[in-house]
Short mmCIF file of C-alpha atoms and ligand atoms in Angstrom, two decimals:
data_model
loop_
_atom_site.label_atom_id
_atom_site.label_comp_id
_atom_site.label_asym_id
_atom_site.label_seq_id
_atom_site.Cartn_x
_atom_site.Cartn_y
_atom_site.Cartn_z
CA MET A 1 -15.24 -20.29 -34.81
CA VAL A 2 -16.71 -20.67 -31.31
CA ASP A 3 -18.40 -17.57 -30.00
CA THR A 4 -17.14 -17.66 -26.42
CA ALA A 5 -19.74 -15.10 -25.39
CA ASP A 6 -22.37 -17.83 -25.91
CA ALA A 7 -20.35 -20.62 -24.28
CA PRO A 8 -21.81 -21.97 -21.06
CA ASN A 9 -20.11 -20.69 -17.90
CA ALA A 10 -17.29 -22.91 -16.71
CA ASP A 11 -17.79 -24.29 -13.24
CA THR A 12 -15.09 -22.13 -11.67
CA ALA A 13 -14.97 -24.23 -8.51
CA THR A 14 -13.81 -27.37 -10.33
CA ALA A 15 -12.22 -26.13 -13.56
CA PRO A 16 -8.39 -26.24 -13.59
CA LEU A 17 -6.80 -22.89 -12.76
CA PRO A 18 -5.71 -20.81 -15.76
CA HIS A 19 -1.95 -20.50 -16.24
CA HIS A 20 -0.24 -17.70 -14.25
CA GLY A 21 0.79 -16.19 -17.59
CA VAL A 22 -2.70 -14.74 -18.04
CA VAL A 23 -1.67 -12.03 -15.57
CA PRO A 24 0.53 -9.31 -17.14
CA PRO A 25 4.16 -9.18 -15.96
CA VAL A 26 3.81 -5.57 -14.81
CA TRP A 27 2.45 -7.10 -11.59
CA GLY A 28 5.93 -8.00 -10.31
CA ARG A 29 5.29 -10.71 -7.71
CA ILE A 30 7.30 -12.13 -4.80
CA THR A 31 5.62 -15.57 -4.60
CA ASP A 32 3.89 -18.05 -6.90
CA LEU A 33 1.38 -19.05 -4.26
CA ASP A 34 -2.18 -19.85 -5.28
CA VAL A 35 -3.99 -18.70 -2.18
CA ASP A 36 -7.41 -19.97 -1.29
CA ARG A 37 -8.13 -18.13 1.95
CA GLY A 38 -6.73 -16.18 4.86
CA GLU A 39 -7.23 -16.47 8.61
CA GLY A 40 -5.72 -13.87 10.95
CA SER A 41 -1.96 -13.82 10.36
CA TRP A 42 -2.08 -16.79 7.98
CA LEU A 43 -2.59 -17.38 4.27
CA ILE A 44 -3.67 -20.86 3.20
CA THR A 45 -2.91 -22.12 -0.31
CA ARG A 46 -5.20 -24.24 -2.48
CA ASP A 47 -3.17 -27.31 -1.48
CA GLY A 48 -3.53 -26.53 2.22
CA GLN A 49 -0.09 -25.06 3.02
CA ARG A 50 -0.12 -22.36 5.74
CA TYR A 51 2.07 -19.27 5.37
CA LEU A 52 2.70 -16.69 8.09
CA ASP A 53 1.83 -13.48 6.26
CA TYR A 54 4.09 -10.77 7.63
CA SER A 55 3.41 -8.62 4.56
CA SER A 56 -0.24 -8.02 5.47
CA GLY A 57 -0.94 -7.50 1.78
CA ILE A 58 1.46 -4.51 1.91
CA GLY A 59 0.21 -3.14 5.20
CA VAL A 60 -3.51 -3.55 4.58
CA THR A 61 -4.84 -6.43 6.71
CA ASN A 62 -4.26 -4.78 10.08
CA THR A 63 -7.18 -6.73 11.58
CA GLY A 64 -5.83 -9.97 10.09
CA HIS A 65 -7.17 -11.81 7.06
CA ALA A 66 -10.94 -12.12 6.84
CA HIS A 67 -11.68 -10.98 10.38
CA PRO A 68 -15.13 -12.48 11.09
CA ARG A 69 -16.63 -9.14 12.15
CA VAL A 70 -15.37 -7.37 9.05
CA ALA A 71 -16.44 -10.24 6.77
CA ALA A 72 -19.91 -10.25 8.36
CA ALA A 73 -20.30 -6.49 7.94
CA VAL A 74 -19.27 -6.76 4.28
CA ALA A 75 -21.67 -9.65 3.60
CA ALA A 76 -24.58 -7.89 5.32
CA GLN A 77 -23.99 -4.66 3.44
CA ALA A 78 -23.45 -6.40 0.08
CA ALA A 79 -26.85 -8.05 0.42
CA LYS A 80 -28.49 -4.61 0.83
CA LEU A 81 -26.69 -2.12 -1.44
CA LEU A 82 -23.45 -2.55 -3.42
CA HIS A 83 -23.12 0.95 -4.81
CA GLY A 84 -24.53 4.17 -3.44
CA GLN A 85 -22.93 6.96 -5.42
CA GLN A 86 -21.81 9.91 -3.31
CA ASN A 87 -23.03 12.58 -5.75
CA ILE A 88 -26.48 11.04 -5.71
CA LEU A 89 -27.33 9.91 -2.19
CA TYR A 90 -26.29 9.44 1.43
CA HIS A 91 -25.79 5.97 2.89
CA GLU A 92 -25.58 4.99 6.54
CA PRO A 93 -22.11 3.34 6.50
CA GLY A 94 -20.69 6.44 4.82
CA LEU A 95 -22.34 8.91 7.20
CA ARG A 96 -21.12 6.93 10.20
CA LEU A 97 -17.59 6.83 8.81
CA TYR A 98 -17.52 10.54 7.84
CA GLU A 99 -18.58 11.33 11.38
CA ARG A 100 -16.13 8.93 12.99
CA LEU A 101 -12.83 9.44 11.13
CA PRO A 102 -12.18 13.07 12.22
CA ARG A 103 -12.45 11.97 15.85
CA LEU A 104 -9.37 9.76 15.39
CA LEU A 105 -7.10 12.77 15.06
CA PRO A 106 -6.86 15.33 17.88
CA GLY A 107 -6.77 19.00 16.88
CA GLY A 108 -8.25 20.27 13.67
CA PRO A 109 -11.22 20.19 13.74
CA TYR A 110 -11.01 17.98 10.68
CA GLN A 111 -13.44 16.77 8.04
CA ALA A 112 -13.03 13.61 5.96
CA PHE A 113 -13.20 13.04 2.20
CA LEU A 114 -13.44 9.44 0.94
CA SER A 115 -11.97 7.92 -2.23
CA ASN A 116 -10.63 4.54 -3.39
CA SER A 117 -6.84 4.15 -3.39
CA GLY A 118 -3.91 5.66 -1.55
CA ALA A 119 -2.64 7.40 -4.67
CA GLU A 120 -6.07 8.86 -5.34
CA ALA A 121 -6.19 10.27 -1.82
CA VAL A 122 -2.70 11.78 -2.22
CA GLU A 123 -3.95 13.39 -5.45
CA ALA A 124 -6.87 14.81 -3.47
CA SER A 125 -4.52 16.26 -0.85
CA VAL A 126 -2.44 18.00 -3.52
CA LYS A 127 -5.47 19.41 -5.32
CA LEU A 128 -6.93 20.66 -2.05
CA ALA A 129 -3.65 22.23 -0.91
CA ARG A 130 -3.30 24.10 -4.21
CA VAL A 131 -6.87 25.33 -4.31
CA ALA A 132 -6.94 26.31 -0.62
CA THR A 133 -3.66 28.23 -0.65
CA GLY A 134 -3.67 29.53 -4.22
CA ARG A 135 0.01 28.47 -4.39
CA PRO A 136 1.44 26.16 -7.07
CA ALA A 137 4.38 24.18 -5.69
CA ILE A 138 4.53 20.97 -3.68
CA LEU A 139 7.58 19.80 -1.77
CA ALA A 140 8.23 16.13 -1.08
CA PHE A 141 11.06 14.22 0.58
CA ARG A 142 13.74 12.09 -1.06
CA TYR A 143 13.06 8.34 -0.50
CA GLY A 144 9.32 9.08 -0.25
CA TYR A 145 6.61 6.97 -1.88
CA HIS A 146 3.19 8.38 -2.63
CA GLY A 147 1.77 6.22 -5.45
CA ARG A 148 1.86 5.45 -9.16
CA THR A 149 -0.51 7.94 -10.77
CA ALA A 150 1.08 10.80 -12.69
CA GLN A 151 0.99 13.33 -9.85
CA THR A 152 2.03 10.84 -7.20
CA MET A 153 4.89 9.49 -9.36
CA ALA A 154 6.17 13.05 -9.52
CA LEU A 155 6.22 13.15 -5.72
CA THR A 156 7.83 9.72 -5.38
CA THR A 157 11.59 9.10 -5.25
CA ALA A 158 11.72 5.84 -3.25
CA LYS A 159 13.09 3.83 -6.16
CA ASP A 160 13.85 4.32 -9.86
CA VAL A 161 11.19 1.87 -11.17
CA TYR A 162 8.41 3.99 -9.72
CA ARG A 163 9.15 6.98 -11.96
CA ALA A 164 12.30 6.83 -14.05
CA ALA A 165 10.65 5.48 -17.23
CA PHE A 166 7.69 7.86 -17.15
CA GLU A 167 8.95 11.35 -17.89
CA PRO A 168 7.57 13.89 -18.43
CA LEU A 169 5.96 14.09 -15.01
CA PRO A 170 3.79 16.91 -13.65
CA GLY A 171 5.83 19.95 -12.64
CA SER A 172 6.06 22.32 -9.68
CA VAL A 173 7.21 19.43 -7.49
CA TYR A 174 10.49 19.72 -5.58
CA HIS A 175 12.37 17.28 -3.37
CA THR A 176 14.43 17.83 -0.29
CA PRO A 177 16.50 15.31 1.77
CA TYR A 178 14.85 13.24 4.49
CA PRO A 179 16.82 12.58 7.69
CA TYR A 180 18.04 9.02 7.11
CA CYS A 181 20.12 8.66 10.25
CA TYR A 182 21.69 5.30 9.41
CA ARG A 183 23.09 6.79 6.20
CA ALA A 184 24.02 10.23 7.60
CA PRO A 185 27.46 11.40 6.43
CA GLY A 186 30.03 10.20 8.97
CA GLY A 187 27.32 7.97 10.49
CA PRO A 188 25.59 5.81 11.26
CA HIS A 189 24.14 7.73 14.18
CA PRO A 190 21.34 6.66 16.49
CA PRO A 191 18.28 8.84 15.73
CA GLU A 192 18.54 10.63 19.12
CA ALA A 193 22.04 11.85 18.16
CA CYS A 194 21.31 12.36 14.49
CA THR A 195 23.37 14.93 12.65
CA CYS A 196 21.36 14.85 9.42
CA ASP A 197 21.27 18.40 8.08
CA TRP A 198 17.74 18.17 6.65
CA GLU A 199 16.85 21.66 7.91
CA ALA A 200 19.80 23.31 6.18
CA GLN A 201 18.94 21.34 3.02
CA LEU A 202 15.32 22.52 3.18
CA ASP A 203 16.54 26.08 3.54
CA LEU A 204 18.78 25.57 0.49
CA THR A 205 15.76 24.21 -1.41
CA PHE A 206 13.93 27.46 -0.62
CA HIS A 207 16.93 29.50 -1.77
CA GLN A 208 17.82 27.46 -4.85
CA PHE A 209 14.52 26.17 -6.24
CA ILE A 210 11.33 27.76 -4.98
CA TYR A 211 10.27 30.62 -2.69
CA PRO A 212 8.54 29.25 0.42
CA GLU A 213 5.59 31.60 -0.21
CA ARG A 214 5.02 29.77 -3.53
CA VAL A 215 4.81 26.36 -1.79
CA ALA A 216 1.28 25.08 -1.16
CA ALA A 217 2.27 22.04 0.89
CA ILE A 218 5.03 19.78 2.08
CA ILE A 219 4.07 16.11 1.97
CA ILE A 220 5.77 13.69 4.32
CA GLU A 221 5.51 10.05 5.38
CA PRO A 222 5.95 10.26 9.18
CA VAL A 223 7.82 6.94 8.94
CA LEU A 224 9.14 6.33 5.42
CA GLY A 225 7.64 3.16 3.92
CA GLU A 226 8.72 1.90 0.49
CA GLY A 227 11.86 4.04 0.75
CA GLY A 228 13.21 1.77 3.49
CA TYR A 229 11.18 1.90 6.72
CA ILE A 230 13.11 4.87 7.98
CA VAL A 231 12.15 6.37 11.34
CA PRO A 232 13.05 10.07 11.59
CA PRO A 233 14.92 11.58 14.56
CA PRO A 234 12.66 12.69 17.43
CA GLY A 235 12.69 16.46 16.77
CA PHE A 236 12.11 16.24 13.02
CA LEU A 237 8.34 16.38 12.61
CA PRO A 238 7.70 19.02 15.31
CA ARG A 239 10.38 21.23 13.75
CA LEU A 240 8.98 20.68 10.25
CA ARG A 241 5.56 21.68 11.58
CA GLU A 242 7.05 24.94 12.94
CA ILE A 243 8.79 25.74 9.65
CA THR A 244 5.70 25.04 7.53
CA ALA A 245 3.50 27.12 9.84
CA ARG A 246 5.95 30.04 9.68
CA HIS A 247 5.74 30.09 5.88
CA GLY A 248 1.99 29.41 5.59
CA ILE A 249 2.80 26.05 3.95
CA LEU A 250 0.34 23.22 4.58
CA LEU A 251 1.71 20.03 6.11
CA ILE A 252 0.35 16.86 4.49
CA ALA A 253 1.01 13.65 6.45
CA ASP A 254 0.84 10.67 4.11
CA GLU A 255 -0.30 7.98 6.56
CA VAL A 256 -1.37 5.50 3.90
CA GLN A 257 1.05 2.92 5.31
CA THR A 258 1.54 4.21 8.87
CA GLY A 259 -2.14 4.71 9.70
CA PHE A 260 -4.73 2.74 11.63
CA GLY A 261 -2.53 1.53 14.46
CA ARG A 262 0.41 0.30 12.39
CA THR A 263 3.09 2.21 14.33
CA GLY A 264 1.53 1.79 17.79
CA GLN A 265 -0.57 4.96 17.57
CA MET A 266 -3.78 5.31 15.57
CA PHE A 267 -1.83 7.69 13.32
CA ALA A 268 1.96 8.01 13.43
CA VAL A 269 1.94 11.84 13.76
CA ARG A 270 0.61 11.29 17.28
CA HIS A 271 4.02 9.95 18.39
CA TRP A 272 5.24 13.54 18.09
CA ASP A 273 1.97 15.38 18.88
CA VAL A 274 2.07 16.99 15.47
CA GLU A 275 -1.15 18.25 13.88
CA PRO A 276 -0.99 18.09 10.09
CA ASP A 277 -3.28 20.26 7.97
CA ILE A 278 -4.16 17.27 5.82
CA LEU A 279 -3.72 13.57 6.60
CA VAL A 280 -3.90 10.93 3.86
CA MET A 281 -5.22 7.47 4.70
CA ALA A 282 -5.88 4.16 2.91
CA LYS A 283 -4.62 0.55 3.28
CA GLY A 284 -5.53 -0.42 6.89
CA ILE A 285 -8.73 1.64 6.84
CA ALA A 286 -11.01 -1.15 5.55
CA SER A 287 -9.09 -4.42 6.09
CA GLY A 288 -8.65 -5.00 2.35
CA LEU A 289 -11.66 -3.43 0.67
CA PRO A 290 -10.68 -0.52 -1.57
CA LEU A 291 -11.11 2.68 0.39
CA SER A 292 -9.01 5.75 1.04
CA GLY A 293 -9.46 9.34 2.03
CA ILE A 294 -8.10 12.47 3.57
CA LEU A 295 -8.73 14.32 6.78
CA ALA A 296 -8.36 18.07 6.28
CA ARG A 297 -8.92 21.04 8.53
CA GLN A 298 -12.54 22.07 8.13
CA GLU A 299 -11.70 25.51 6.77
CA LEU A 300 -9.59 23.90 4.04
CA MET A 301 -12.32 21.45 3.12
CA ALA A 302 -14.69 24.42 2.78
CA ALA A 303 -12.37 25.91 0.14
CA TRP A 304 -13.20 23.09 -2.27
CA LYS A 305 -16.18 24.10 -4.42
CA PRO A 306 -18.75 21.33 -5.13
CA GLY A 307 -17.73 19.26 -8.15
CA THR A 308 -14.06 20.28 -8.17
CA HIS A 309 -13.16 16.82 -6.90
CA GLY A 310 -14.88 13.45 -6.64
CA GLY A 311 -15.17 10.11 -8.43
CA THR A 312 -17.68 7.40 -9.24
CA TYR A 313 -16.69 4.88 -6.58
CA GLY A 314 -15.30 7.09 -3.79
CA GLY A 315 -16.62 6.06 -0.36
CA ASN A 316 -18.15 2.84 -1.68
CA VAL A 317 -20.88 1.67 0.67
CA VAL A 318 -19.49 -1.87 1.18
CA SER A 319 -16.00 -0.48 1.79
CA CYS A 320 -17.46 1.99 4.32
CA ALA A 321 -19.19 -0.88 6.14
CA ALA A 322 -15.85 -2.72 6.21
CA ALA A 323 -14.13 0.41 7.56
CA ASN A 324 -16.64 0.86 10.38
CA ALA A 325 -16.21 -2.80 11.37
CA THR A 326 -12.41 -2.42 11.10
CA LEU A 327 -12.45 0.55 13.49
CA ASP A 328 -14.66 -1.43 15.91
CA VAL A 329 -12.19 -4.33 15.85
CA ILE A 330 -9.14 -2.07 16.30
CA GLU A 331 -10.84 -0.48 19.31
CA ASP A 332 -12.44 -3.55 20.91
CA GLU A 333 -9.42 -5.83 20.52
CA GLY A 334 -6.85 -3.25 21.67
CA LEU A 335 -4.90 -3.59 18.41
CA VAL A 336 -3.03 -0.30 18.75
CA ALA A 337 -1.59 -1.43 22.09
CA ASN A 338 -0.84 -4.86 20.59
CA ALA A 339 1.08 -3.16 17.77
CA ARG A 340 3.22 -1.42 20.41
CA GLU A 341 3.85 -4.60 22.43
CA ARG A 342 4.43 -7.03 19.56
CA GLY A 343 6.43 -4.34 17.77
CA ALA A 344 8.77 -4.00 20.76
CA GLN A 345 9.14 -7.79 20.89
CA LEU A 346 9.93 -7.95 17.19
CA LEU A 347 12.41 -5.07 17.24
CA ASP A 348 14.20 -6.47 20.31
CA GLY A 349 14.50 -9.79 18.47
CA LEU A 350 15.83 -8.12 15.33
CA ARG A 351 18.37 -6.13 17.35
CA ALA A 352 19.55 -9.40 18.92
CA LEU A 353 19.92 -10.83 15.39
CA ARG A 354 21.89 -7.76 14.40
CA ALA A 355 24.35 -8.37 17.25
CA ARG A 356 24.98 -11.87 15.83
CA HIS A 357 24.95 -11.07 12.09
CA PRO A 358 27.11 -8.14 10.92
CA ALA A 359 25.33 -8.15 7.53
CA ILE A 360 22.42 -6.52 9.36
CA GLY A 361 23.60 -2.92 9.30
CA ASP A 362 20.51 -1.52 10.99
CA ALA A 363 17.41 -2.84 12.75
CA ARG A 364 14.72 -0.19 13.13
CA GLY A 365 11.02 0.48 13.27
CA LEU A 366 8.05 1.85 15.12
CA GLY A 367 5.24 -0.39 16.34
CA LEU A 368 4.68 -3.15 13.80
CA MET A 369 6.43 -1.31 10.98
CA VAL A 370 9.86 -2.89 11.34
CA ALA A 371 12.87 -3.59 9.15
CA ILE A 372 16.45 -4.77 8.86
CA GLU A 373 18.87 -3.17 6.41
CA LEU A 374 21.36 -5.58 4.80
CA VAL A 375 24.86 -4.41 3.99
CA LYS A 376 28.31 -5.68 3.05
CA PRO A 377 30.05 -5.05 6.37
CA HIS A 378 33.56 -5.51 4.97
CA ASP A 379 33.19 -3.26 1.93
CA GLY A 380 33.60 0.53 1.78
CA ASP A 381 32.45 2.22 4.96
CA GLY A 382 30.57 -0.93 6.05
CA ARG A 383 27.21 0.36 4.81
CA VAL A 384 27.33 -0.81 1.18
CA PRO A 385 23.81 -2.08 0.34
CA ASP A 386 23.47 -5.84 -0.28
CA PRO A 387 20.35 -6.40 -2.41
CA GLU A 388 21.42 -9.93 -3.48
CA LEU A 389 21.64 -11.09 0.13
CA THR A 390 18.30 -9.39 0.85
CA LYS A 391 16.65 -11.30 -1.99
CA ARG A 392 18.13 -14.59 -0.80
CA ILE A 393 16.90 -14.02 2.76
CA GLN A 394 13.40 -13.24 1.48
CA ALA A 395 13.44 -16.42 -0.64
CA GLU A 396 14.74 -18.58 2.24
CA ALA A 397 12.01 -17.18 4.51
CA LEU A 398 9.42 -18.10 1.88
CA THR A 399 10.64 -21.70 1.71
CA ARG A 400 10.12 -21.75 5.49
CA LYS A 401 6.59 -20.38 4.97
CA LEU A 402 7.17 -16.82 6.16
CA ILE A 403 6.19 -13.99 3.79
CA VAL A 404 8.16 -10.75 4.14
CA LEU A 405 8.62 -7.83 1.77
CA THR A 406 11.62 -5.80 0.75
CA ALA A 407 12.00 -2.01 0.59
CA GLY A 408 14.59 0.70 0.03
CA THR A 409 16.07 2.49 -2.94
CA TYR A 410 18.66 -0.28 -3.35
CA VAL A 411 16.18 -3.00 -2.31
CA ASN A 412 18.40 -4.01 0.59
CA VAL A 413 15.83 -3.77 3.35
CA ILE A 414 13.62 -6.59 4.62
CA ARG A 415 10.45 -4.99 5.90
CA ILE A 416 8.20 -6.79 8.29
CA ILE A 417 4.54 -5.73 8.50
CA PRO A 418 2.60 -8.24 10.58
CA PRO A 419 -1.13 -7.86 11.03
CA LEU A 420 -1.88 -6.02 14.27
CA VAL A 421 -3.64 -9.14 15.61
CA THR A 422 -0.40 -11.12 15.58
CA THR A 423 0.51 -13.05 18.73
CA ALA A 424 3.73 -13.32 20.76
CA ASP A 425 4.15 -16.92 19.55
CA GLU A 426 3.86 -15.87 15.92
CA VAL A 427 6.47 -13.14 16.43
CA ASP A 428 8.84 -15.70 17.99
CA LEU A 429 8.23 -18.04 15.08
CA ALA A 430 8.97 -15.29 12.56
CA LEU A 431 12.18 -14.36 14.38
CA SER A 432 13.44 -17.94 14.40
CA ILE A 433 12.59 -18.35 10.69
CA LEU A 434 14.40 -15.10 9.93
CA GLU A 435 17.53 -16.26 11.75
CA GLU A 436 17.49 -19.60 9.91
CA SER A 437 16.99 -17.71 6.65
CA LEU A 438 19.90 -15.36 7.37
CA VAL A 439 22.17 -18.34 7.96
CA ALA A 440 20.87 -20.23 4.90
CA ALA A 441 21.32 -17.12 2.75
CA GLY A 442 24.97 -16.84 3.86
CA ALA A 443 24.60 -13.65 5.91
C1 PLP B 1 2.88 6.09 1.96
C2 PLP B 1 2.08 5.65 0.78
N1 PLP B 1 1.38 6.56 0.08
C3 PLP B 1 0.63 6.21 -0.98
C4 PLP B 1 0.57 4.90 -1.40
C5 PLP B 1 -0.27 4.54 -2.60
O1 PLP B 1 -1.37 3.79 -2.21
P1 PLP B 1 -2.15 2.88 -3.29
O2 PLP B 1 -1.24 1.76 -3.66
O3 PLP B 1 -3.39 2.44 -2.56
O4 PLP B 1 -2.46 3.77 -4.44
C6 PLP B 1 1.26 3.92 -0.70
C7 PLP B 1 1.22 2.51 -1.14
O5 PLP B 1 2.06 1.69 -0.80
C8 PLP B 1 2.04 4.29 0.41
O6 PLP B 1 2.75 3.40 1.12
#
């Protein structure tokens, strides 16, 4: 028998690629592309095909793929120090980032904590809220997505696959309805005229499930992501802030997907001038290197005794260098403003498509976090979800070399998450591909 441990290393540059079957099926995948590299809004396969990547690696590559300034910062840092453990030492990229992140959010004053993944940062926010308030319960919103670890699965209700096979889940978590204006009873209503009764439902939650004085925090995605790219009505977040403050409940804004310019503000809560007690961040923070964290009011952060939270890799030095370069690029290239402008262009285009294709029940979004919801316009009340059509549109777009994702509990939403560096020409190209794909898919 050959001892593979002693076999010479294969030349990985020339050896044939292993079969895709080496990767476990739990990684559900929307393409079979073998990608060699990325440039800005584009992914380039090993055989040289160029795909317009309007998934941004699920909302991560806000500065585009392999931005030269980010890549250079990563390479320079990797040559100096790959791992500088936070319980052992301080490193310059980390110190700069810890100092810089709180300045991105008015109010507070805030302090940052750094970890690796979005779910890990949500876990941190829950632990901190419980320890700082001494209260047990956490309230989350229906349709929300917060991750796939045990605690974050318990918070998540975006879609059955994220939790339904994994009971028992951690307790003292309660859910209350989110204002989903398109699906409001008797709707759809435009968000400005929304009649969603989320406030009455929250009050019922307090009267039927849990006393408000037992609730440590309410966690909310300011714009719902995986649950369907749902933008709340204008008064929602300010009113939620008032209610939480009245009951001494902390407000946690999960900005893992909405953060770092995605919605046309550095953080989405700024659209409504709402100051959360804790803000969760990841994805766009480091252009693709694993990094996440929370911003919490300083007095809350002080409630955490040394050692009660942490992790081996949190605030990795190379990821911190990538994050500092990412923030420089966002600032120097005006990417937040570009997200607003290109987002308006994209949403206008999608609304025009909606006027021509009744299968598009709703076109919505904020900044470059945009979506269309596909329905069967002649069935039921005209809002019956159409996941089959959604899948066909996504597949047709892929054959035309446009990558888009789906979302929503019934997987009937096409979500479009371009990198924030995208150009007006690229947006026009995506819109024309989407229209061709709608027609080809029989919409
Ligand atoms: C709003 C939100 N919270 C948390 C997460 C979990 O982040 P991660 O996949 O990095 O664990 C995600 C990921 O999509 C997200 O969109």
